[in-house]
Amino acid sequence: MRIGILGAGQLGQMLALAGYPLGNRFVFHDLSGSPSADIGETLVDTAQERLEDFLARVDVVTYEFEHLPVALVERLARDKPVFPSAQALAVCQNRAEEKGLFTRLGIPTPEYRLVNSAAALEVAARELGGRSGKPVVAKSITEGYDGKGQAVLRHPDEAADAWAAIGHHQLIVEAFVEFVREVSIIAVRDQHGEVVFYPMAENQHVDGILRYSLAPMPDLDAQVQARAEGYIKMLLDELDYVGVLTLELFQTADGLLLANEMAPRVHNSGHWTMNGAVTSQFENHLRAIQGLPLGRTEARHPTCMINLIGQQGKREALLSEPDSHLHLYGKGERPGRKLGHVNIIAPDHATLLARVKATAAQVPEAPPVKFSFDPDA
Amino acid sequence: MRIGILGAGQLGQMLALAGYPLGNRFVFHDLSGSPSADIGETLVDTAQERLEDFLARVDVVTYEFEHLPVALVERLARDKPVFPSAQALAVCQNRAEEKGLFTRLGIPTPEYRLVNSAAALEVAARELGGRSGKPVVAKSITEGYDGKGQAVLRHPDEAADAWAAIGHHQLIVEAFVEFVREVSIIAVRDQHGEVVFYPMAENQHVDGILRYSLAPMPDLDAQVQARAEGYIKMLLDELDYVGVLTLELFQTADGLLLANEMAPRVHNSGHWTMNGAVTSQFENHLRAIQGLPLGRTEARHPTCMINLIGQQGKREALLSEPDSHLHLYGKGERPGRKLGHVNIIAPDHATLLARVKATAAQVPEAPPVKFSFDPDA
């Protein structure tokens, strides 16, 4: 079975590495002009002039990033199966639709407002900031390739400037959330509607970039896992979704989960599954889109993923702890760029934390490791 | 680091899949005219006219099969590092030198003779067959690509016919061994002489082709493992070896290990490590030849490898047991050809055996599973 992938970055590369053993071969369609997957065939097609060629080479199509034109996916879906569907993609691309879906399904979210003017933004900032005047976040409801389009408002007076800076006709404004930790759940739905769930991960972001992801997350309460599974299963079923879906949430001090956003694809917070789970997220995504039975998702041992951002570091140093597994993407160094990750495995969370800290010390410019269960953090 | 591989079959493909995450890229040199690795670059060069081109594209060279001209390896080693060395390759290619090395190092083997004539073959068959007239095996001391060159002599009178049929100037004649099981040990030696060992596997061959390999082998005695480690370490050190070496042995009823043969490469009896060990044999071979620290070799759980020979079978069926992992090589079906394997993992050997039998029932023309610890076998 020949798999077509829209996008040709590291997620596509890891899909291909997982797919060779299933008998798959891969063709990448690249809109960016700078593909890095470097495996299988790549069609660079920034002008979308080679879609027929791409379609002729593949049996099924999937994608590794969500910022691609829905119309392109709809066009491809007329000739070949595309998973996840254009409908799922459209919802995930639009923060208003995404949050609307969460609300419609009864999935709690941080409080939010949709606004269409600077004046409405100021009102929303005042309402959501509350009496104590907490900051709010304003985001363009659609996001381009560049990741721009967000602003933190420390005071409602900043509304006019924020509105001008973002420069979009509709924004979503979100209340500040007092959370204990950021978490995520990854699930996979097959073509018959069967769903499997990975154990939840605790994620540590710095400046909006994921740095560490640990699963199963420490102090993982079975009820919390069950609640997250319930939320993501509603989303999967509602969207008649096929493949891997990721839901990022905030966990509050009283154990509540508030949905932040979802991604219709394999996800950085699931890279731990490559070494730590019975079946990786990449393999399970491929199994789902080609109609194979899903593989089991349990963690063999606690595992932590450390991202390599901007600089790759020395391979010897990154492999110096026991049960360390390196994943380099073969990309050039550039500030803020994801170049690879290391998965560290240990028999228990305490040992894992020690190994992660020792390895993080070898990662260029790695931020301090601060997981919620760490008494030293 | 760019890795050059002599040979372009499934072992090379699995090396490449293990090497991408280490940041490696691969160039295959194919003498056969029928490469199947289908990853990275492949130079088809049956006339050995593109060696300069091959050398210019790689940083280090290794090989995936041992039936290649030693002179070719020596030529390449003048320009780029080649691991394992041409010397190790030469010993493994010649049964007389191989058995001579075993004997010189004090590693027990089945009793054997070297013979240079039909008359000497008859004498050897008589001596090794003993009073009860047991059969003996005569083998050409060097083996070509086709695997021909062996004969079983049921009686010394068959010597003239066997000599003529094999048609080689020197044969090795081996006594029949009453063994309990066939086993193997795989070890890896790095460029500083550090050695790591995988737990031993029990192997089931049918008609000379490996069908099942189970590790850690059931009833694995620590002393037996230590003895095998001692043998292979002597071989590694004696040959100043770098990379993965495999030693196949017979285990007798009294626990003795008799060395059968060795292979200077990743080996079919180590494919279980892809899912069952902390670090796969493929990754550890690559780590060794490029000077990276070796990864840990312990088994996470008992694991059994089932070969897919001649026919591939249905993927759905092969993945129907829990914790099953499929590895297809992307080759066309042909009788006797290795097309892929399935790794099955279970928490204990009894559960594993049940899962292996259930999966083997889905493998086209799979022989009965007969491991030494199975009361039903």
Short mmCIF file of C-alpha atoms in Angstrom, two decimals, chain A residues 158-340:
data_model
loop_
_atom_site.label_atom_id
_atom_site.label_comp_id
_atom_site.label_asym_id
_atom_site.label_seq_id
_atom_site.Cartn_x
_atom_site.Cartn_y
_atom_site.Cartn_z
CA GLU A 158 -4.42 47.23 25.40
CA ALA A 159 -7.30 46.03 23.21
CA ALA A 160 -6.86 48.52 20.38
CA ASP A 161 -3.14 47.80 20.03
CA ALA A 162 -3.68 44.04 20.22
CA TRP A 163 -6.46 44.17 17.63
CA ALA A 164 -4.22 46.12 15.24
CA ALA A 165 -1.20 43.88 15.86
CA ILE A 166 -3.06 40.64 15.15
CA GLY A 167 -4.88 42.12 12.18
CA HIS A 168 -7.64 39.56 11.76
CA HIS A 169 -11.37 40.05 11.37
CA GLN A 170 -12.30 37.69 14.21
CA LEU A 171 -10.48 36.80 17.39
CA ILE A 172 -11.07 34.38 20.20
CA VAL A 173 -10.39 35.75 23.67
CA GLU A 174 -9.59 33.28 26.43
CA ALA A 175 -9.56 33.70 30.19
CA PHE A 176 -6.38 33.04 32.08
CA VAL A 177 -6.49 29.53 33.61
CA GLU A 178 -4.95 28.62 36.93
CA PHE A 179 -3.73 25.18 35.98
CA VAL A 180 -1.55 22.67 37.80
CA ARG A 181 -0.17 21.21 34.63
CA GLU A 182 -0.58 20.94 30.89
CA VAL A 183 -1.57 17.46 29.74
CA SER A 184 -2.60 15.71 26.56
CA ILE A 185 -4.37 12.59 25.45
CA ILE A 186 -3.85 10.83 22.14
CA ALA A 187 -6.40 8.44 20.69
CA VAL A 188 -6.73 6.48 17.46
CA ARG A 189 -9.96 5.59 15.70
CA ASP A 190 -10.11 2.99 12.96
CA GLN A 191 -12.43 2.74 9.95
CA HIS A 192 -14.96 0.67 11.90
CA GLY A 193 -15.17 3.14 14.77
CA GLU A 194 -12.98 1.22 17.21
CA VAL A 195 -11.01 3.60 19.43
CA VAL A 196 -7.84 3.04 21.47
CA PHE A 197 -6.32 5.53 23.90
CA TYR A 198 -2.76 6.17 25.00
CA PRO A 199 -2.09 6.98 28.64
CA MET A 200 -2.07 10.73 29.21
CA ALA A 201 1.13 12.74 29.08
CA GLU A 202 2.21 15.71 31.16
CA ASN A 203 3.75 18.35 28.93
CA GLN A 204 6.13 21.17 29.72
CA HIS A 205 6.11 24.08 27.27
CA VAL A 206 8.50 27.01 27.35
CA ASP A 207 7.70 30.07 25.20
CA GLY A 208 4.98 28.08 23.48
CA ILE A 209 7.30 25.27 22.41
CA LEU A 210 7.00 21.75 23.87
CA ARG A 211 10.22 20.82 25.67
CA TYR A 212 9.36 17.74 27.77
CA SER A 213 6.55 15.23 27.64
CA LEU A 214 6.19 12.44 30.20
CA ALA A 215 3.84 9.46 30.00
CA PRO A 216 2.04 7.88 31.67
CA MET A 217 1.88 11.19 33.48
CA PRO A 218 2.80 10.94 37.16
CA ASP A 219 -0.08 10.65 39.63
CA LEU A 220 -2.34 9.60 36.77
CA ASP A 221 -5.72 9.05 38.33
CA ALA A 222 -7.84 6.42 36.57
CA GLN A 223 -10.82 8.77 36.73
CA VAL A 224 -8.88 11.57 35.08
CA GLN A 225 -7.74 9.22 32.32
CA ALA A 226 -11.33 8.01 31.89
CA ARG A 227 -12.64 11.58 31.72
CA ALA A 228 -10.09 12.54 29.05
CA GLU A 229 -10.92 9.38 27.11
CA GLY A 230 -14.58 10.29 27.23
CA TYR A 231 -13.89 13.77 25.84
CA ILE A 232 -11.69 12.64 22.98
CA LYS A 233 -14.00 9.76 22.10
CA MET A 234 -16.88 12.21 21.69
CA LEU A 235 -14.74 14.29 19.35
CA LEU A 236 -13.64 11.26 17.33
CA ASP A 237 -17.15 9.92 16.95
CA GLU A 238 -18.67 13.33 16.19
CA LEU A 239 -16.14 13.90 13.39
CA ASP A 240 -16.33 10.27 12.18
CA TYR A 241 -12.60 10.52 12.52
CA VAL A 242 -10.03 8.00 11.23
CA GLY A 243 -6.44 8.16 12.48
CA VAL A 244 -4.63 9.77 15.41
CA LEU A 245 -6.21 12.75 17.19
CA THR A 246 -4.51 14.72 19.95
CA LEU A 247 -6.31 16.75 22.59
CA GLU A 248 -4.34 19.18 24.76
CA LEU A 249 -5.85 20.12 28.09
CA PHE A 250 -5.18 22.02 31.29
CA GLN A 251 -5.52 20.15 34.56
CA THR A 252 -6.62 22.31 37.47
CA ALA A 253 -5.95 21.87 41.17
CA ASP A 254 -9.35 20.24 41.72
CA GLY A 255 -8.68 17.66 38.99
CA LEU A 256 -10.80 19.32 36.29
CA LEU A 257 -9.69 19.04 32.68
CA LEU A 258 -10.19 22.06 30.41
CA ALA A 259 -9.75 21.47 26.69
CA ASN A 260 -7.22 23.82 25.12
CA GLU A 261 -6.92 22.67 21.52
CA MET A 262 -6.78 19.59 19.35
CA ALA A 263 -4.50 18.51 16.50
CA PRO A 264 -5.72 16.19 13.71
CA ARG A 265 -2.46 14.29 13.45
CA VAL A 266 0.39 12.51 15.18
CA HIS A 267 1.72 14.88 17.81
CA ASN A 268 4.93 15.85 19.52
CA SER A 269 3.44 14.88 22.90
CA GLY A 270 3.11 11.31 21.52
CA HIS A 271 6.71 10.83 20.46
CA TRP A 272 7.34 8.93 23.69
CA THR A 273 5.28 6.09 22.19
CA MET A 274 8.08 5.28 19.72
CA ASN A 275 10.01 3.55 22.49
CA GLY A 276 7.68 3.54 25.49
CA ALA A 277 4.41 2.09 24.18
CA VAL A 278 3.52 -1.30 22.75
CA THR A 279 2.58 0.36 19.45
CA SER A 280 3.75 3.83 18.44
CA GLN A 281 1.33 6.61 17.48
CA PHE A 282 2.88 6.57 14.01
CA GLU A 283 2.24 2.88 13.43
CA ASN A 284 -1.29 3.13 14.82
CA HIS A 285 -2.10 6.10 12.58
CA LEU A 286 -0.94 4.08 9.56
CA ARG A 287 -2.86 1.01 10.73
CA ALA A 288 -6.03 3.10 11.04
CA ILE A 289 -5.88 4.77 7.63
CA GLN A 290 -5.24 1.52 5.77
CA GLY A 291 -7.82 -0.58 7.59
CA LEU A 292 -5.49 -2.71 9.70
CA PRO A 293 -6.37 -3.67 13.29
CA LEU A 294 -5.10 -1.13 15.82
CA GLY A 295 -2.16 -2.05 18.04
CA ARG A 296 -2.15 -1.91 21.81
CA THR A 297 -1.39 1.43 23.39
CA GLU A 298 -0.23 0.76 26.92
CA ALA A 299 3.11 2.08 28.14
CA ARG A 300 5.77 -0.56 28.76
CA HIS A 301 7.51 1.74 31.26
CA PRO A 302 7.37 5.42 32.25
CA THR A 303 8.94 7.37 29.39
CA CYS A 304 9.96 10.99 28.90
CA MET A 305 10.52 12.78 25.61
CA ILE A 306 13.08 15.57 25.53
CA ASN A 307 12.92 17.85 22.49
CA LEU A 308 16.10 19.03 20.79
CA ILE A 309 15.36 22.60 19.76
CA GLY A 310 17.60 24.85 17.68
CA GLN A 311 20.77 22.85 18.29
CA GLN A 312 21.16 19.13 17.98
CA GLY A 313 23.73 18.44 20.69
CA LYS A 314 26.24 15.59 20.76
CA ARG A 315 24.90 12.13 20.08
CA GLU A 316 27.29 10.47 22.54
CA ALA A 317 26.12 12.76 25.35
CA LEU A 318 22.44 12.31 24.50
CA LEU A 319 22.84 8.53 24.65
CA SER A 320 24.82 8.42 27.88
CA GLU A 321 21.93 7.46 30.20
CA PRO A 322 20.66 3.87 30.18
CA ASP A 323 17.60 3.15 28.03
CA SER A 324 17.97 6.38 26.03
CA HIS A 325 16.71 6.47 22.47
CA LEU A 326 17.75 9.14 20.01
CA HIS A 327 15.57 10.41 17.17
CA LEU A 328 17.23 12.93 14.90
CA TYR A 329 15.27 14.35 11.99
CA GLY A 330 18.22 15.27 9.76
CA LYS A 331 17.37 18.98 9.68
CA GLY A 332 19.77 21.93 9.79
CA GLU A 333 20.20 23.88 13.03
CA ARG A 334 18.16 27.09 13.39
CA PRO A 335 16.84 28.85 16.53
CA GLY A 336 13.48 27.44 17.63
CA ARG A 337 13.52 24.58 15.12
CA LYS A 338 12.64 21.05 16.22
CA LEU A 339 15.66 18.96 15.23
CA GLY A 340 15.04 15.75 17.11
#
